[in-house]
Amino acid sequence: MTGRDDRNGRPDGQDSQRPGEFDLIRAYFAPLARDPGSLGLTDDATVYHPGEGCELVLTKDMLSANVHFFADDPPEAIASKALRVNLSDLAAKGAVPRAYLLGLGLPDDWTAVWLERFACGLNGDQAAFDVTLVGGDTIRAGDRLQISITAIGELPEGTAVRRSGGSAGDLLYVTGTLGDAAAGLRERLDARAFDHVGLEADELRHILHRYLLPQPRVALAPVVRAHASAAMDVSDGLMADAGHLARASKVDLHIDLDRVPLSPALRRILAAERRLGLACLGGGDDYEILCLVPVDKAAAFEAEAALQRCPVTCIGTASASMDKSQGRVILQQAGVDLTDVSPDGFRHF
Amino acid sequence: MTGRDDRNGRPDGQDSQRPGEFDLIRAYFAPLARDPGSLGLTDDATVYHPGEGCELVLTKDMLSANVHFFADDPPEAIASKALRVNLSDLAAKGAVPRAYLLGLGLPDDWTAVWLERFACGLNGDQAAFDVTLVGGDTIRAGDRLQISITAIGELPEGTAVRRSGGSAGDLLYVTGTLGDAAAGLRERLDARAFDHVGLEADELRHILHRYLLPQPRVALAPVVRAHASAAMDVSDGLMADAGHLARASKVDLHIDLDRVPLSPALRRILAAERRLGLACLGGGDDYEILCLVPVDKAAAFEAEAALQRCPVTCIGTASASMDKSQGRVILQQAGVDLTDVSPDGFRHF
C-alpha cells in the first residue's frame, strides 16, 4: 500500500470519478493494518520485526476471477479464500501465521460497496486467524479481479516441515475430508452435475460451501511441526499432491482408498458413479494437510490433533522407493493394487 | 511457486497444450531461486532466515499491462521494471535488498519465448542488485499480464527511514533528474507529443528509456539510512510525493524550481512549453529518492552519495508547518512564491 496513485501516468489514459487509491486505502485497508511496522499503510514499505530465534515462512498465492473463484462470489468469501489458501500453505509447513501483504488488482467496474465487503471478509479472518495486514498495493487490473497475497508465518529456527523429510515406514495422514471442494466446483459449473446421484440438500450445500470457503488447518501447525517428517497441503488433489510428496521424500506412498476420509456427500457420489467420485477426489482445492508421520510419533500426533479438534486419518504408508529417483503413489483398495496411478491424478481411471 | 496446477479445477474449464505450471517453474524460474530456503521452488513456501539483529523491510508493487507498462514492451524490460520499482521502495527506506517473491498472472496468449525473455530480465537484475527469487505463484490471468512482486530487504534493527522523521530546518534532497519518465510516457502515447519542442534524437531516446527502465537507487540505501531523517521514492511525481513527505513529517516543504535537477531533454521541454514541462515534472515514475537531511549531516550525505556515484541535489528546505495537522508544499522560483500548489500535483498550473 505504497499509495501510488494509478490515475497518474497510466498508458490507457483513463481517469475515474471513484475514490483514488489513497482514499481507498484509508477507508478500507488502513483499519486492517494493526501492526506498528505498517504505520497505517502510509509509508512505501513495512518494517517487520521477526521474533527472537524465529525463522520466517513466506508464501504467495495469486488468484484470478474466473480461474480460482467466480467473479460473482460474495466479496467476503473471495477475500477469505485468497487469504486462507496462503494460511493453508503456512500451516502445512508448521508455521504460525503473523501477517500478510495484499496486492489487489481491481476490475474496471469495481464498486465501493464491493470493496467494503471484501475488506470486511479480511477483517473477519484477521480475527479468526490472528494475522494482520502489513502492506501491499492496489491497482486497476482490467477486465477481472486479481488478488495476490503474500503471507508471513514464523516458527522456531530449523523446525520448518518440508515436503522432503519423509522416510520409508512413515504413516501417511490427511486432515478432514477430501474431494468436497472439487465436487462443489462441478456443481457450480453445472447445477445438474449431481442430479443422477441424488444428493440431499444439505450435502449439496456442504460441497458448495467447501469450494467457496476453505478451512485452513492453522490450529494443526504446531502438531505438524512437532511430529510430521514431511507435509504439504492438498490443493491439486490427493493423487497429484501425494505424488509431489512421494517424489520430494523419495519414497513410494501406498494409499488405501477405503481409508480416505470422505464426507457423506462424496461417499454418495462415489457409490453412485465411481468414476465421478474419483474425479472429485483428484480435483483439488481441498486445503487439507497431507503429511508423513514416523510410526513412533503417530499416537502423539493423533492425540494432539484431537486436542486441536482437527480430524486426522491415516490413509497409508511410505515404503522404500522402487525407483530411487522418482517416488510413486500406489492406490489400493481391499488389498488390490487398483492401478499404477499417474502422479498427475486420476486421469487414467 | 507452490506448484498448484491451474489446469485443474478452473471455473472457465480451459486447458492448454502449453507447458503446465510445474514445467514452467522448472524451466524458467527454478534457476533463479538460489537461496537454500527456496528449495528450488519445489515446496509450498519458502523459509527465510533474517540476518542476526536485522529487521525486514517488505514492499509489494503490482503492475498491470496497459496500466504500468505496455504489453508490447520488451519482456526483459517488463521484468526489470516490476522488480526495480520494488527495489526503489526498499532503497528509500535504507534497506539492502535480499530476496523477492514473484506473482505472475499470464495472459491467455503467453508464449514460451516471451517467458524465457522475462526470466532473462529477472536474471540480469538479480546479478545487478544481488537479490534472489525465493518463491511465488504463476497463474493464468485472462486478457492481460499482471505482475505482483513482494520484495524483502534487511537493515539493522531500528534504522528504517520513514516518511515521517523530518524536522523544520532539514534540507530537501532528490537523486538524479526528475520528469524524464513522464515525458517518455507521453512520447510513447503520442509519437508527436514533443514535435514542437525540437528534442534531439538522443534526448528522445533518453526520456523513452527512463520510462521503460527505472534505475532504483539501491546504492544509496546505506547513505539514506545513515543521514536522512525522512525519505521516500518519487513515483507519483515531485509535488505529489513531496506532499506525502510534508504531511507525514508535519513540515512545510519549500522547493526552489530552479534547483530541481532536470535532464537536457526536460530543460528543453520546459523552456519551449512551461506548462508541458511542469506536467512532466509532476507526472511520476521517476523512482528517484526524495529525502530530508538535517543540516549538520548534509555535507556527509553529499560526500557519501558522491562516493556511491549517485547524484544528489538540494532542492529546498523544511520549515515548521503553518498548519500543524497538514504539511504543505510551496513551490518557488527566483524567490517568488509561484502558487500554493495542491499536494495532488501541478494540476492548478
mmCIF file of C-alpha atoms in Angstrom, chain A residues 4-5 7-10, chain B residues 81 85 177-186 207 210-212 214 233-241 266 277-288 344-346:
data_model
loop_
_atom_site.group_PDB
_atom_site.id
_atom_site.type_symbol
_atom_site.label_atom_id
_atom_site.label_comp_id
_atom_site.label_asym_id
_atom_site.label_seq_id
_atom_site.Cartn_x
_atom_site.Cartn_y
_atom_site.Cartn_z
ATOM 1 C CA ARG A 4 0.981 5.244 -5.730
ATOM 2 C CA ASP A 5 -1.952 6.836 -7.449
ATOM 3 C CA ARG A 7 -4.577 7.903 -12.043
ATOM 4 C CA ASN A 8 -1.176 9.361 -12.862
ATOM 5 C CA GLY A 9 0.801 8.126 -15.810
ATOM 6 C CA ARG A 10 -1.493 5.380 -16.997
ATOM 7 C CA LYS B 81 10.625 -2.635 -14.155
ATOM 8 C CA VAL B 85 10.015 -0.356 -8.605
ATOM 9 C CA THR B 177 16.797 14.085 -12.529
ATOM 10 C CA LEU B 178 13.021 14.328 -12.472
ATOM 11 C CA GLY B 179 10.272 14.348 -15.067
ATOM 12 C CA ASP B 180 12.010 12.258 -17.721
ATOM 13 C CA ALA B 181 9.909 9.122 -17.322
ATOM 14 C CA ALA B 182 6.634 11.029 -17.515
ATOM 15 C CA ALA B 183 7.888 12.734 -20.683
ATOM 16 C CA GLY B 184 8.832 9.307 -22.036
ATOM 17 C CA LEU B 185 5.315 8.042 -21.356
ATOM 18 C CA ARG B 186 3.829 10.990 -23.273
ATOM 19 C CA ILE B 207 13.117 10.029 -21.983
ATOM 20 C CA ARG B 210 13.729 6.460 -18.468
ATOM 21 C CA TYR B 211 10.083 5.417 -18.751
ATOM 22 C CA LEU B 212 10.911 1.888 -19.837
ATOM 23 C CA PRO B 214 13.785 2.761 -13.839
ATOM 24 C CA ASP B 233 10.853 7.366 -3.628
ATOM 25 C CA VAL B 234 9.264 9.576 -6.258
ATOM 26 C CA SER B 235 6.688 7.506 -8.075
ATOM 27 C CA ASP B 236 3.666 9.820 -8.226
ATOM 28 C CA GLY B 237 5.606 12.938 -9.206
ATOM 29 C CA LEU B 238 7.636 15.509 -7.317
ATOM 30 C CA MET B 239 4.804 17.650 -5.986
ATOM 31 C CA ALA B 240 2.512 14.784 -5.009
ATOM 32 C CA ASP B 241 5.291 12.879 -3.257
ATOM 33 C CA LEU B 266 13.328 18.150 -19.793
ATOM 34 C CA GLY B 277 7.370 20.695 -18.761
ATOM 35 C CA LEU B 278 5.744 21.132 -15.364
ATOM 36 C CA ALA B 279 3.219 18.424 -16.181
ATOM 37 C CA CYS B 280 6.105 16.037 -16.915
ATOM 38 C CA LEU B 281 7.808 17.083 -13.683
ATOM 39 C CA GLY B 282 4.648 16.182 -11.811
ATOM 40 C CA GLY B 283 3.975 13.018 -13.792
ATOM 41 C CA GLY B 284 5.799 10.442 -11.710
ATOM 42 C CA ASP B 285 7.502 7.124 -12.465
ATOM 43 C CA ASP B 286 10.843 8.731 -11.592
ATOM 44 C CA TYR B 287 11.941 6.227 -8.926
ATOM 45 C CA GLU B 288 14.406 8.738 -7.562
ATOM 46 C CA ASP B 344 -2.011 16.420 -5.658
ATOM 47 C CA GLY B 345 0.426 17.743 -8.207
ATOM 48 C CA PHE B 346 0.628 20.507 -10.725
#
